[in-house]
Amino acid sequence: MKTFNITIAGGGSTFTPGIILMLLDYLDEFPIDTIKLYDNDGDRQKTIADACAILLKERAPEVRLLASTNPEEAFTNVDFVMAHIRVGKYAMRELDEKIPLKHRVVGQETCGPGGIAYGMRSIPGVLELVDYMEKYSPDAWMLNYSNPAAIVAEATRKLRPNSKILNICDMPIGIEELIAKNLGLSSRKEMEVDYYGLNHFGWWTDIRDKEGNSLMPDVIKHVSQHGYATDGTSELEQQESWNSTLKKARDVQALDPKTVPNTYLKYYLYPDYEVAHSNKEFTRANEVMEGREKFVFGECQAIIDKGTAKETKLVIDEHASYIVDLAKAIAFNTKERMLMIVENNGAIKNFDPTAMVEIPCIVGSNGPEKLVVGEIPRFQKSLMEQQVGVEKLVVEAFEEGSYQKLWQAITLSKTVPSAKVAKDILDDLIEANKAFWPALK
Ligand code: NAD
Ligand code: G6P
Ligand code: MN
């Protein structure tokens, strides 16, 4: 059986150990020769790499691990690049969230002005990874989680149209796990879903069991009463901000009672509520720095200090299973049905063919084949058109270095009340992002 070489770009990410653990779990079906970690922050990456080296030595000594900040070394002779970079790291995420909030606008990693600011930083970072991959391993596929996935996907569609990059999101599968739990199923893999929208901006229109029976009446009943809350034991519900996000889906669902929504639609449909319930001094970035980042780096340091990973609390999660399933689908032509962020090109009949939409695809060795969605209702179509306009304007603003287009993008976001507020936020974001954004004229 062929063995695969994988580069994890953003090797210093809090999600790297989970992905490596998942890869180890699948070694029988998906044998690996070498895992390479690549990051532009060698020190941050080293803690993760040193801990993972110990873990690999104990659990899969045949797998080689290499960590590098040198693109040639990291991208040569690989089959897959799993990318999850965060340009500007959590320090900039914190500003993405706090600057809009200062102007009483939603402060979020991927939605609204914060997502736009992050997009302007991520575009060059991800394009650089694509270029390294094409230079050093032209046949490889990039499986990209780097956010904001909607803007990154539009940028690569437009600026690297022939590149083999597939953009994905773990939000739908995370919610599907909660839906499965509420239905009494063992996992989301017992369900088949129909879903359409943009990234972090979509709706499930049907959920069936493996025999084809619709489970949607039960799903709708639960979401209309409790959102995506379960019995409170799921990992997401243990975190206060996710707990309220999952519950708020109830109010989002009320707008279209025949479907169930992506949780992040709350930022567009209830922005006033979100701002009123945000702590301007302590946002999700602070929660993640004190939670996931401390935990992952603490566990890695403990592995290094003890010289063993035998007692580690690091675990595999759904996030990792999705990207590994995608790699397997391409490697072995499994034709798995997966939600992917792809160019619409007629799949949603009454929608911009060049929009990057999130829809079910059949994934095999040639990449994703889109399933037909057909016509979508006016409410969703109109919301999506506005949001696609934002995403396309951001990419144009990046390409042209245009202040005007970025102002238009922020003004057009449904989270922003006026052009004046948009301009005030933009001017603060420009100041904060001087080290990352192109100069705007
Ligand atoms: P993190 O800050 O812990 O890790 C990101 C790493 O990327 C850091 O080590 C950083 O040094 C590195 N990096 C930054 N710019 C780089 C560049 N230009 N080249 C190489 N490396 C670079 O962040 P995290 O919380 O672990 O998240 C990682 C990414 O995954 C983020 O973009 C996050 O939004 C994304 N994510 C996406 C989804 C999804 O649904 N698509 C889900 C989870 C996480
Ligand atoms: C979901 C989204 C991701 C996003 C993440 C944020 O999983 O799909 O795109 O990155 O939430 O999670 P965090 O724990 O970093 O706030
Ligand atoms: Mn996502």
Coordinates of C-alpha atoms and ligand atoms in Angstrom, one line a residue:
M1 CA 0.0 0.0 0.0
K2 CA 1.2 3.5 -0.8
T3 CA 2.4 5.5 2.1
F4 CA 1.7 9.3 2.3
N5 CA 3.6 12.3 3.3
I6 CA 1.7 15.1 4.9
T7 CA 2.6 18.7 5.8
I8 CA 0.7 20.5 8.5
A9 CA 1.0 24.2 7.8
G10 CA 0.5 26.2 10.9
G11 CA 2.4 23.4 12.8
G12 CA 2.2 25.6 15.9
S13 CA -1.6 25.5 15.9
T14 CA -3.6 24.3 18.9
F15 CA -5.2 21.9 16.5
T16 CA -2.0 20.2 15.3
P17 CA -1.7 17.5 18.1
G18 CA -5.4 16.5 17.5
I19 CA -4.8 16.0 13.8
I20 CA -1.6 14.0 14.4
L21 CA -3.5 11.8 16.9
M22 CA -6.3 11.3 14.4
L23 CA -3.7 10.4 11.7
L24 CA -2.3 7.8 14.0
D25 CA -5.7 6.4 14.7
Y26 CA -6.2 5.8 11.0
L27 CA -2.7 4.4 10.1
D28 CA -4.1 1.0 9.1
E29 CA -6.2 2.5 6.4
F30 CA -4.1 5.6 5.6
P31 CA -0.4 4.7 6.1
I32 CA 2.0 7.6 6.6
D33 CA 5.6 7.8 6.0
T34 CA 6.4 11.4 7.1
I35 CA 4.5 14.2 8.8
K36 CA 6.2 17.6 8.4
L37 CA 5.2 20.6 10.4
Y38 CA 5.7 24.0 8.9
D39 CA 5.2 27.4 10.7
N40 CA 6.7 30.8 10.4
D41 CA 7.0 31.0 14.2
G42 CA 9.7 28.4 14.9
D43 CA 9.5 28.8 18.7
R44 CA 5.8 28.3 18.9
Q45 CA 6.0 25.3 16.6
K46 CA 8.9 23.7 18.6
T47 CA 6.8 23.0 21.7
I48 CA 4.1 21.2 19.6
A49 CA 6.8 19.4 17.5
D50 CA 8.9 18.2 20.4
A51 CA 5.8 16.8 22.2
C52 CA 4.5 15.2 19.0
A53 CA 7.9 13.6 18.4
I54 CA 7.7 11.9 21.8
L55 CA 4.1 10.8 21.2
L56 CA 5.0 9.4 17.8
K57 CA 8.0 7.5 19.1
E58 CA 5.8 5.8 21.6
R59 CA 2.7 5.1 19.4
A60 CA 4.0 4.9 15.8
P61 CA 7.8 4.8 15.6
E62 CA 7.6 4.0 11.9
V63 CA 6.2 7.5 11.2
R64 CA 8.8 10.2 10.7
L65 CA 8.3 13.7 12.0
L66 CA 10.1 16.8 10.8
A67 CA 9.5 20.4 11.9
S68 CA 10.8 23.3 9.8
T69 CA 10.4 27.0 9.1
N70 CA 12.0 26.5 5.7
P71 CA 9.4 26.2 2.9
E72 CA 11.5 24.1 0.6
E73 CA 12.2 21.5 3.2
A74 CA 8.5 21.6 4.5
F75 CA 6.8 21.4 1.1
T76 CA 9.0 19.1 -0.9
N77 CA 7.7 15.6 -1.7
V78 CA 4.4 15.8 0.0
D79 CA 0.9 14.4 -1.0
F80 CA -1.2 16.6 1.2
V81 CA -0.9 20.0 2.9
M82 CA -3.3 20.4 5.8
A83 CA -3.4 24.1 6.4
H84 CA -4.6 25.9 9.5
I85 CA -2.6 29.1 9.9
R86 CA -3.7 32.1 11.9
V87 CA -1.9 35.2 10.5
G88 CA -1.4 37.6 13.3
K89 CA -2.1 34.9 15.9
Y90 CA -4.4 35.4 18.9
A91 CA -3.1 38.9 19.6
M92 CA -4.7 40.1 16.3
R93 CA -7.8 38.0 16.8
E94 CA -8.3 39.8 20.0
L95 CA -8.2 43.2 18.2
D96 CA -10.5 41.8 15.4
E97 CA -13.0 41.2 18.1
K98 CA -12.5 44.3 20.3
I99 CA -12.2 47.0 17.7
P100 CA -15.7 46.5 16.2
L101 CA -17.2 46.0 19.7
K102 CA -15.8 49.4 20.7
H103 CA -18.0 50.8 18.0
R104 CA -21.0 48.7 19.3
V105 CA -20.7 46.3 16.3
V106 CA -20.3 42.5 16.5
G107 CA -16.8 41.5 17.3
Q108 CA -16.2 38.0 15.9
E109 CA -13.3 36.0 14.4
T110 CA -14.9 35.3 11.0
C111 CA -18.1 37.4 10.9
G112 CA -18.5 41.1 10.3
P113 CA -15.6 43.6 10.4
G114 CA -13.4 41.3 12.5
G115 CA -13.7 38.6 9.9
I116 CA -12.9 41.1 7.2
A117 CA -9.8 42.3 9.0
Y118 CA -8.7 38.7 9.5
G119 CA -9.4 38.0 5.8
M120 CA -7.1 40.8 4.7
R121 CA -4.3 39.1 6.8
S122 CA -5.1 35.5 5.8
I123 CA -5.2 36.1 2.0
P124 CA -1.5 36.6 1.5
G125 CA -0.6 34.0 4.1
V126 CA -2.7 31.3 2.4
L127 CA -1.6 32.3 -1.2
E128 CA 2.0 32.0 0.0
L129 CA 1.3 28.4 1.2
V130 CA -0.4 27.6 -2.2
D131 CA 2.6 28.9 -4.0
Y132 CA 5.1 26.9 -1.9
M133 CA 3.0 23.7 -2.5
E134 CA 2.8 24.3 -6.2
K135 CA 6.6 25.0 -6.4
Y136 CA 7.8 22.1 -4.4
S137 CA 5.0 19.4 -4.7
P138 CA 2.9 20.3 -7.7
D139 CA 0.7 17.3 -7.5
A140 CA -0.2 17.8 -3.9
W141 CA -3.6 18.8 -2.5
M142 CA -4.1 21.5 0.1
L143 CA -6.9 20.9 2.5
N144 CA -7.5 24.2 4.1
Y145 CA -9.1 25.1 7.4
S146 CA -7.4 28.5 7.7
N147 CA -10.1 31.1 8.4
P148 CA -12.0 33.1 7.4
A149 CA -12.6 30.3 5.0
A150 CA -15.2 32.1 3.0
I151 CA -12.8 35.0 2.1
V152 CA -9.9 32.7 1.7
A153 CA -11.9 30.5 -0.7
E154 CA -13.0 33.5 -2.8
A155 CA -9.3 34.7 -2.9
T156 CA -7.9 31.4 -4.0
R157 CA -10.8 31.0 -6.6
K158 CA -10.0 34.3 -8.0
L159 CA -6.2 34.7 -7.6
R160 CA -5.1 31.0 -7.9
P161 CA -7.9 29.5 -10.1
N162 CA -6.0 26.3 -11.0
S163 CA -4.7 25.5 -7.6
K164 CA -5.6 22.2 -5.8
I165 CA -6.9 23.8 -2.6
L166 CA -10.0 22.6 -0.9
N167 CA -11.6 24.8 1.7
I168 CA -13.5 23.2 4.5
C169 CA -15.2 24.1 7.8
D170 CA -15.8 22.0 10.9
M171 CA -18.9 23.9 12.1
P172 CA -21.6 21.8 10.3
I173 CA -20.1 18.6 11.5
G174 CA -19.8 19.9 15.0
I175 CA -23.5 20.8 14.9
E176 CA -24.4 17.5 13.3
E177 CA -22.7 15.6 16.1
L178 CA -25.1 17.5 18.5
I179 CA -28.1 16.8 16.3
A180 CA -27.1 13.1 16.2
K181 CA -26.8 13.0 20.0
N182 CA -30.2 14.5 20.4
L183 CA -31.7 12.0 18.0
G184 CA -30.1 9.1 20.0
L185 CA -27.7 8.2 17.2
S186 CA -24.1 7.2 17.8
S187 CA -22.6 9.7 15.5
R188 CA -23.3 12.1 12.6
K189 CA -22.1 9.4 10.3
E190 CA -25.5 7.7 10.7
M191 CA -27.0 10.7 8.9
E192 CA -27.1 12.1 5.4
V193 CA -27.6 15.8 5.1
D194 CA -28.8 18.3 2.6
Y195 CA -27.4 21.8 3.3
Y196 CA -26.7 24.9 1.4
G197 CA -25.3 28.4 2.0
L198 CA -22.0 30.2 2.4
N199 CA -19.4 29.4 5.0
H200 CA -20.7 30.1 8.5
F201 CA -23.9 31.1 6.7
G202 CA -26.1 28.2 5.8
W203 CA -29.1 26.0 6.4
W204 CA -29.9 22.3 6.6
T205 CA -33.0 21.5 4.5
D206 CA -33.1 17.8 5.3
I207 CA -31.4 15.2 7.5
R208 CA -32.1 11.5 6.8
D209 CA -31.1 8.2 8.3
K210 CA -29.1 5.7 6.3
E211 CA -32.4 4.1 5.0
G212 CA -33.5 7.5 3.6
N213 CA -36.1 8.3 6.2
S214 CA -36.3 12.0 7.0
L215 CA -35.4 12.8 10.6
M216 CA -36.1 16.5 10.0
P217 CA -39.4 16.8 12.0
D218 CA -37.6 15.7 15.2
V219 CA -34.6 17.9 14.4
I220 CA -36.8 20.9 13.8
K221 CA -38.9 20.3 17.0
H222 CA -35.7 20.2 19.1
V223 CA -34.0 23.2 17.5
S224 CA -37.2 25.3 17.7
Q225 CA -37.3 24.7 21.5
H226 CA -33.7 24.3 22.6
G227 CA -31.5 25.3 19.7
Y228 CA -28.6 22.8 19.5
A229 CA -28.4 22.3 23.3
T230 CA -28.1 18.7 24.4
D231 CA -28.1 17.4 27.9
G232 CA -25.2 19.8 28.6
T233 CA -22.5 17.2 28.6
S234 CA -21.0 17.9 25.1
E235 CA -17.6 19.6 25.0
L236 CA -18.9 22.7 23.3
E237 CA -21.6 23.2 25.9
Q238 CA -18.9 23.2 28.6
Q239 CA -17.7 26.6 27.2
E240 CA -20.0 29.5 28.1
S241 CA -19.8 31.3 24.8
W242 CA -20.6 28.2 22.8
N243 CA -23.3 27.3 25.1
S244 CA -25.1 30.5 24.4
T245 CA -24.4 30.3 20.7
L246 CA -26.0 26.8 20.5
K247 CA -29.1 28.0 22.4
K248 CA -29.5 31.1 20.3
A249 CA -30.0 28.9 17.2
R250 CA -33.6 28.6 18.4
D251 CA -34.2 32.3 17.6
V252 CA -32.4 32.0 14.3
Q253 CA -34.4 28.9 13.4
A254 CA -37.7 30.8 14.0
L255 CA -37.0 32.9 10.9
D256 CA -37.4 29.9 8.6
P257 CA -39.2 27.1 10.5
K258 CA -38.7 24.5 7.7
T259 CA -34.9 24.4 8.0
V260 CA -32.3 24.5 10.8
P261 CA -29.5 27.1 10.6
N262 CA -25.8 27.4 11.0
T263 CA -25.2 28.9 14.5
Y264 CA -23.1 31.9 13.2
L265 CA -26.2 33.3 11.4
K266 CA -27.0 34.8 14.8
Y267 CA -24.3 37.5 14.2
Y268 CA -26.2 38.7 11.1
L269 CA -29.8 38.3 12.3
Y270 CA -29.4 39.3 16.0
P271 CA -26.4 41.7 16.0
D272 CA -27.9 44.0 18.5
Y273 CA -28.5 41.1 20.9
E274 CA -24.9 39.9 20.4
V275 CA -23.3 43.2 21.1
A276 CA -25.5 43.7 24.2
H277 CA -24.3 40.3 25.5
S278 CA -20.6 40.7 24.7
N279 CA -18.0 41.6 27.2
K280 CA -15.9 44.3 25.5
E281 CA -12.9 43.6 27.8
F282 CA -12.9 39.8 27.6
T283 CA -13.8 38.3 24.2
R284 CA -13.6 34.8 22.8
A285 CA -9.9 35.3 21.9
N286 CA -9.3 35.8 25.6
E287 CA -11.3 32.7 26.4
V288 CA -9.3 30.6 23.9
M289 CA -6.0 31.9 25.1
E290 CA -6.9 31.0 28.6
G291 CA -8.5 27.8 27.6
R292 CA -7.5 25.8 24.5
E293 CA -4.1 27.5 24.0
K294 CA -3.0 27.1 27.6
F295 CA -4.3 23.5 27.7
V296 CA -2.6 22.4 24.5
F297 CA 0.7 24.1 25.1
G298 CA 0.6 23.0 28.8
E299 CA 0.0 19.4 27.8
C300 CA 2.8 19.5 25.2
Q301 CA 5.2 21.0 27.7
A302 CA 4.3 18.3 30.2
I303 CA 5.0 15.6 27.6
I304 CA 8.4 17.2 27.0
D305 CA 9.2 17.6 30.7
K306 CA 8.3 14.0 31.5
G307 CA 9.7 12.6 28.3
T308 CA 6.6 10.5 27.7
A309 CA 3.0 11.1 26.4
K310 CA 1.6 8.1 28.2
E311 CA -0.6 10.2 30.5
T312 CA -1.4 13.0 28.2
K313 CA -4.9 14.4 28.1
L314 CA -4.6 15.5 24.5
V315 CA -7.4 13.9 22.5
I316 CA -8.7 13.4 19.0
D317 CA -11.8 15.5 18.1
E318 CA -14.3 15.8 15.3
H319 CA -12.4 18.7 13.8
A320 CA -9.5 16.3 13.0
S321 CA -11.7 13.5 11.7
Y322 CA -13.1 15.7 8.9
I323 CA -9.8 16.7 7.4
V324 CA -8.5 13.2 7.6
D325 CA -11.7 11.8 6.0
L326 CA -11.2 14.3 3.2
A327 CA -7.6 13.2 2.7
K328 CA -8.7 9.6 2.6
A329 CA -11.5 10.4 0.1
I330 CA -8.9 11.9 -2.3
A331 CA -6.2 9.3 -1.6
F332 CA -8.5 6.3 -2.1
N333 CA -11.4 7.7 -4.2
T334 CA -13.9 6.8 -1.5
K335 CA -16.6 9.1 -3.0
E336 CA -17.6 10.2 0.5
R337 CA -20.4 12.8 0.7
M338 CA -19.0 15.9 2.4
L339 CA -19.9 19.5 2.7
M340 CA -17.3 21.6 0.9
I341 CA -16.8 25.3 0.1
V342 CA -16.8 25.3 -3.7
E343 CA -17.6 27.6 -6.7
N344 CA -21.3 27.5 -7.2
N345 CA -21.3 27.2 -11.0
G346 CA -25.0 26.3 -11.2
A347 CA -25.4 24.0 -8.2
I348 CA -27.7 26.7 -6.6
K349 CA -29.6 27.5 -9.7
N350 CA -30.7 31.0 -8.8
F351 CA -27.4 32.2 -7.4
D352 CA -24.2 33.8 -8.6
P353 CA -22.2 31.1 -10.5
T354 CA -18.9 32.5 -9.2
A355 CA -19.9 32.6 -5.5
M356 CA -18.1 30.2 -3.2
V357 CA -20.9 28.2 -1.6
E358 CA -21.0 25.5 1.1
I359 CA -22.9 22.5 -0.3
P360 CA -22.7 18.6 -0.3
C361 CA -20.2 17.2 -2.7
I362 CA -19.1 13.6 -3.6
V363 CA -15.3 13.6 -3.0
G364 CA -13.0 11.3 -4.9
S365 CA -9.5 11.3 -6.2
N366 CA -10.2 14.1 -8.7
G367 CA -11.7 16.3 -5.9
P368 CA -15.3 17.3 -5.1
E369 CA -18.2 16.8 -7.5
K370 CA -21.0 19.2 -6.6
L371 CA -24.5 17.9 -5.9
V372 CA -27.4 20.0 -7.3
V373 CA -29.2 22.1 -4.8
G374 CA -31.6 23.7 -7.2
E375 CA -33.5 26.9 -6.4
I376 CA -33.3 28.5 -3.0
P377 CA -35.9 30.8 -1.3
R378 CA -35.8 34.6 -1.5
F379 CA -35.0 35.2 2.1
Q380 CA -31.8 33.0 2.1
K381 CA -30.9 34.1 -1.5
S382 CA -31.1 37.8 -0.5
L383 CA -29.0 37.4 2.7
M384 CA -26.4 35.3 0.8
E385 CA -26.2 37.9 -2.0
Q386 CA -25.4 40.6 0.5
Q387 CA -22.8 38.5 2.2
V388 CA -21.2 37.2 -1.0
G389 CA -20.9 40.9 -2.0
V390 CA -19.0 41.6 1.2
E391 CA -16.6 38.6 0.6
K392 CA -16.0 39.6 -3.1
L393 CA -15.4 43.2 -2.2
V394 CA -12.8 42.2 0.4
V395 CA -10.8 40.2 -2.2
E396 CA -11.1 43.1 -4.7
A397 CA -9.9 45.5 -2.0
F398 CA -6.9 43.3 -1.3
E399 CA -6.1 42.9 -5.0
E400 CA -6.4 46.6 -5.8
G401 CA -5.2 48.0 -2.4
S402 CA -8.5 49.8 -2.3
Y403 CA -9.6 51.7 0.8
Q404 CA -12.9 52.5 -1.0
K405 CA -13.8 48.8 -1.6
L406 CA -12.9 47.8 1.9
W407 CA -15.1 50.6 3.2
Q408 CA -17.9 49.3 0.9
A409 CA -17.4 45.8 2.2
I410 CA -17.7 46.8 5.8
T411 CA -20.7 49.0 5.1
L412 CA -22.4 46.1 3.2
S413 CA -22.0 43.7 6.1
K414 CA -25.4 43.1 7.7
T415 CA -23.6 43.4 11.1
V416 CA -22.8 47.1 10.5
P417 CA -25.5 49.9 11.0
S418 CA -24.1 52.7 8.8
A419 CA -21.3 53.8 6.5
K420 CA -20.1 56.2 9.2
V421 CA -19.7 53.4 11.7
A422 CA -18.0 51.3 8.9
K423 CA -15.5 54.1 8.3
D424 CA -14.7 54.5 11.9
I425 CA -14.1 50.8 12.3
L426 CA -12.0 50.6 9.1
D427 CA -9.7 53.4 10.2
D428 CA -9.1 51.7 13.5
L429 CA -8.5 48.4 11.8
I430 CA -6.0 49.9 9.3
E431 CA -4.0 51.2 12.2
A432 CA -4.0 47.9 14.0
N433 CA -3.2 45.9 10.9
K434 CA -0.3 48.0 9.6
A435 CA 2.1 45.1 9.8
F436 CA -0.1 42.8 7.8
W437 CA -2.4 44.5 5.3
P438 CA -1.3 45.9 1.9
A439 CA -1.2 49.7 1.9
L440 CA -4.7 51.0 0.9
K441 CA -5.2 54.0 -1.4
Ligands
NAD1 P1 -3.1 29.1 16.4 O1 -2.7 30.6 16.5 O2 -2.9 28.3 17.6 O3 -2.2 28.5 15.2 C1 -2.0 29.1 14.0 C2 -0.5 28.9 13.7 O4 -0.3 29.5 12.4 C3 0.5 29.6 14.6 O5 1.4 28.7 15.1 C4 1.1 30.7 13.8 O6 2.5 30.9 14.1 C5 1.0 30.1 12.4 N1 1.1 31.0 11.3 C6 0.6 32.3 11.2 N2 0.8 32.8 10.1 C7 1.6 31.9 9.3 C8 2.1 31.9 8.0 N3 2.0 33.0 7.2 N4 2.8 30.8 7.6 C9 2.9 29.8 8.4 N5 2.4 29.7 9.7 C10 1.7 30.8 10.1 O7 -4.6 29.1 15.9 P2 -5.7 28.0 16.0 O8 -6.8 28.5 17.0 O9 -5.2 26.7 16.3 O10 -6.4 28.0 14.6 C11 -5.7 27.7 13.4 C12 -6.5 28.1 12.2 O11 -7.5 27.2 12.0 C13 -7.2 29.4 12.3 O12 -7.2 30.1 11.1 C14 -8.6 29.1 12.7 O13 -9.6 30.1 12.4 C15 -8.8 27.9 11.9 N6 -9.9 27.0 12.1 C16 -10.8 26.8 11.2 C17 -11.8 26.0 11.3 C18 -12.8 25.9 10.2 O14 -14.0 25.5 10.5 N7 -12.5 26.2 9.0 C19 -12.0 25.3 12.5 C20 -11.1 25.5 13.5 C21 -10.0 26.3 13.3
G6P2 C1 -16.0 26.7 14.6 C2 -15.8 27.3 13.2 C3 -14.4 27.6 13.0 C4 -13.9 28.5 14.0 C5 -14.1 27.9 15.4 C6 -13.8 29.0 16.4 O1 -15.4 25.5 14.7 O2 -16.2 26.4 12.3 O3 -14.3 28.2 11.7 O4 -12.5 28.7 13.8 O5 -15.4 27.6 15.6 O6 -13.5 28.3 17.5 P1 -12.7 29.0 18.7 O7 -12.8 27.9 19.7 O8 -11.3 29.3 18.3 O9 -13.5 30.2 19.1
MN3 MN -15.6 27.2 10.3

